[in-house]
CSV table of C-alpha atoms in Angstrom, one decimal:
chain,number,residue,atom,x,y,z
A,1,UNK,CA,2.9,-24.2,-8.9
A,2,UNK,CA,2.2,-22.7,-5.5
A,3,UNK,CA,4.6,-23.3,-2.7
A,4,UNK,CA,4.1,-24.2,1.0
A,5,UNK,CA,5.8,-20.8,1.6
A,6,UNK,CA,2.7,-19.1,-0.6
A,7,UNK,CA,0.3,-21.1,1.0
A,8,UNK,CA,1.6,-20.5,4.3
A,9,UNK,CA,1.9,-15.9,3.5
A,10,UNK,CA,-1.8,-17.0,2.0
A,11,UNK,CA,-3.9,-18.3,5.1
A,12,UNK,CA,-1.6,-15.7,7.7
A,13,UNK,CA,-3.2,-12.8,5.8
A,14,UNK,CA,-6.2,-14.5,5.4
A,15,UNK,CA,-6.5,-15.0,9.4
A,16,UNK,CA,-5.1,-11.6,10.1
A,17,UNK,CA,-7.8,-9.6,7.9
A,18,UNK,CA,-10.1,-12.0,9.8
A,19,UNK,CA,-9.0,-11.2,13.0
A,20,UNK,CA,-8.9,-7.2,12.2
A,21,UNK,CA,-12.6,-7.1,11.7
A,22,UNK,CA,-13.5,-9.5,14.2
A,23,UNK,CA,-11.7,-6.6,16.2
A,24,UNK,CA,-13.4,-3.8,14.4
A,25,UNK,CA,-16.4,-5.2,15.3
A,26,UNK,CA,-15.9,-5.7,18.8
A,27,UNK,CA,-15.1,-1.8,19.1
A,28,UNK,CA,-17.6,-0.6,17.2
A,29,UNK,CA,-19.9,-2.3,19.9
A,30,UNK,CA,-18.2,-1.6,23.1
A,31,UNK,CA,-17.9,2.0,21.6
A,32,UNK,CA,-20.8,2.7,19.7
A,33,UNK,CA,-19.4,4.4,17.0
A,34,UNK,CA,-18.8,4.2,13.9
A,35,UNK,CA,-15.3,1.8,13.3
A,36,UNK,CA,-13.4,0.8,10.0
A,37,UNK,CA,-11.0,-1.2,9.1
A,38,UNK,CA,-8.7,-0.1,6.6
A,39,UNK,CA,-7.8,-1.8,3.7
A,40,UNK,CA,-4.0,-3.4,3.5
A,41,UNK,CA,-2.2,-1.1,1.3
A,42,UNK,CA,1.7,-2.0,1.9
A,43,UNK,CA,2.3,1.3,3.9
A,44,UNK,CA,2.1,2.5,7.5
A,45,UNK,CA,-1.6,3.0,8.5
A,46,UNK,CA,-4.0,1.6,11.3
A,47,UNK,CA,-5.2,-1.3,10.7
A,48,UNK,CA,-8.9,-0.5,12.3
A,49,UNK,CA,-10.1,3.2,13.0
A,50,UNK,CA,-12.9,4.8,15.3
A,51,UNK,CA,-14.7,8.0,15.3
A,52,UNK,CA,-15.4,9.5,18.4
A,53,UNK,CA,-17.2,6.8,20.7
A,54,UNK,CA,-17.4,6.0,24.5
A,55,UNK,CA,-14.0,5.3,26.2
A,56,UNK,CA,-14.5,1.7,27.6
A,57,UNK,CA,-11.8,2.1,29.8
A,58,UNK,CA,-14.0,5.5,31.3
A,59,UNK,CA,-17.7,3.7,31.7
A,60,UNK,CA,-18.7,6.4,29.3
A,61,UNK,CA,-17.1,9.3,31.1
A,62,UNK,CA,-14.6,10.0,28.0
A,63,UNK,CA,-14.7,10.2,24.5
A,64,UNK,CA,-11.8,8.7,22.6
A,65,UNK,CA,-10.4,8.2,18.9
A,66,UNK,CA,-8.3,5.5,18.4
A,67,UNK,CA,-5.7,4.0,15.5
A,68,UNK,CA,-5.6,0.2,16.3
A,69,UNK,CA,-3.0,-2.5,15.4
A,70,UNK,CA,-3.5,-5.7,15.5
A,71,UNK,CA,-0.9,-8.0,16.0
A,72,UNK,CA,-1.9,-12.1,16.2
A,73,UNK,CA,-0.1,-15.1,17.8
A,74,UNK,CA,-0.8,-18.4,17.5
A,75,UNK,CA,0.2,-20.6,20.5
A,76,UNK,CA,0.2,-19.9,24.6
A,77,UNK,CA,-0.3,-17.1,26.6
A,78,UNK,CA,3.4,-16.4,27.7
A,79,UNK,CA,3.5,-17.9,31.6
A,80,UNK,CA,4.4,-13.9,32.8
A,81,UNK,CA,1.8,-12.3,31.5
A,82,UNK,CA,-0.8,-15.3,32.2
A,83,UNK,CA,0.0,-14.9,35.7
A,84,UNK,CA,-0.5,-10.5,35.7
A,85,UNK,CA,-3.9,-11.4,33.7
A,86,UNK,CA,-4.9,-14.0,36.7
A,87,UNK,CA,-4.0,-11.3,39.2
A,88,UNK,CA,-5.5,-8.3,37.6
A,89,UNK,CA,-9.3,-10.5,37.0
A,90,UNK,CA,-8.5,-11.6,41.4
A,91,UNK,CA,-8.2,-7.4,41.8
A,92,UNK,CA,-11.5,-6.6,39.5
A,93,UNK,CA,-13.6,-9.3,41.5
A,94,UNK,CA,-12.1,-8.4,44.6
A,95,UNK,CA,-12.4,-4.4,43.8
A,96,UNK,CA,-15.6,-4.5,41.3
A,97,UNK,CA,-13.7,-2.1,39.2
A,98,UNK,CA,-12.4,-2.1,35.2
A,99,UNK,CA,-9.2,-4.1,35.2
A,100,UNK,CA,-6.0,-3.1,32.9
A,101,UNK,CA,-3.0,-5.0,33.2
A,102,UNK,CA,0.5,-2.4,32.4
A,103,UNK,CA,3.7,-4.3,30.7
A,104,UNK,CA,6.9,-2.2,31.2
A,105,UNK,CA,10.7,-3.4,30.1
A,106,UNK,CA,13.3,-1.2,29.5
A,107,UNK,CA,15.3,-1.3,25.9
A,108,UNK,CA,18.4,0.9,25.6
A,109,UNK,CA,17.4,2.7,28.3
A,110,UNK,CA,14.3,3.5,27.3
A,111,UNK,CA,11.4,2.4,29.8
A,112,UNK,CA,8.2,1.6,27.8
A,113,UNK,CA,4.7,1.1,29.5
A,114,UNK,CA,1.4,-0.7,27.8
A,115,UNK,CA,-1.8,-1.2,28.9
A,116,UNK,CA,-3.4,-4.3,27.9
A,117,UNK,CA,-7.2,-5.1,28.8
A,118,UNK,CA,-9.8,-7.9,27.2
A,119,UNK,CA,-12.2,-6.0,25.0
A,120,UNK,CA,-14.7,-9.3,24.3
């Protein structure tokens, strides 16, 4: 008998492994290198890899290696960071340059930055 809890763990890793090669295959095109993803094994390890490609964030200035993980949410953009991403694509039109969009917050006094850009 499988349970709506099974079901449920089922189709979430189901979409995730989707979603990581949908993303491995977005990279190995905006990079042009060779890009894996690697297979679930229950311990800490990227979830896609890249060998040495062009940076997208340097118009093929830079060469980078990346470890990516994916995380996946189902549901709306949270209103905040809808309004940074509306601001930042106003700034590329306006500027005609590569937008990235930084999210700070401070935990235990500890200030964190990312940089977030759309890589479709």
């Amino acid at each position: 008998m499988t349970t709506e809890a099974s079901k449920r763990g089922r189709n979430n890793r189901s979409r995730g492994l989707s979603i990581e090669r949908k993303v491995r295959d977005i990279f190995a095109r905006l990079m042009q290198t060779e890009t894996w993803r690697n297979p679930a094994t229950g311990t800490a390890i990227a979830d896609v890899e890249t060998r040495t490609g062009v940076c997208p964030m340097c118009q093929g200035h830079g060469k980078l290696l990346l470890a990516i993980e994916v995380k996946s949410f189902q549901g709306d953009i949270p209103k905040w960071l809808q309004r940074g991403l509306g601001q930042n694509e106003a700034a590329v039109t306006q500027t005609g340059k590569t937008g990235l969009v930084v999210v700070s917050w401070v935990n235990k006094a500890k200030r964190r930055y990312f940089g977030l850009f759309e890589i479709n």
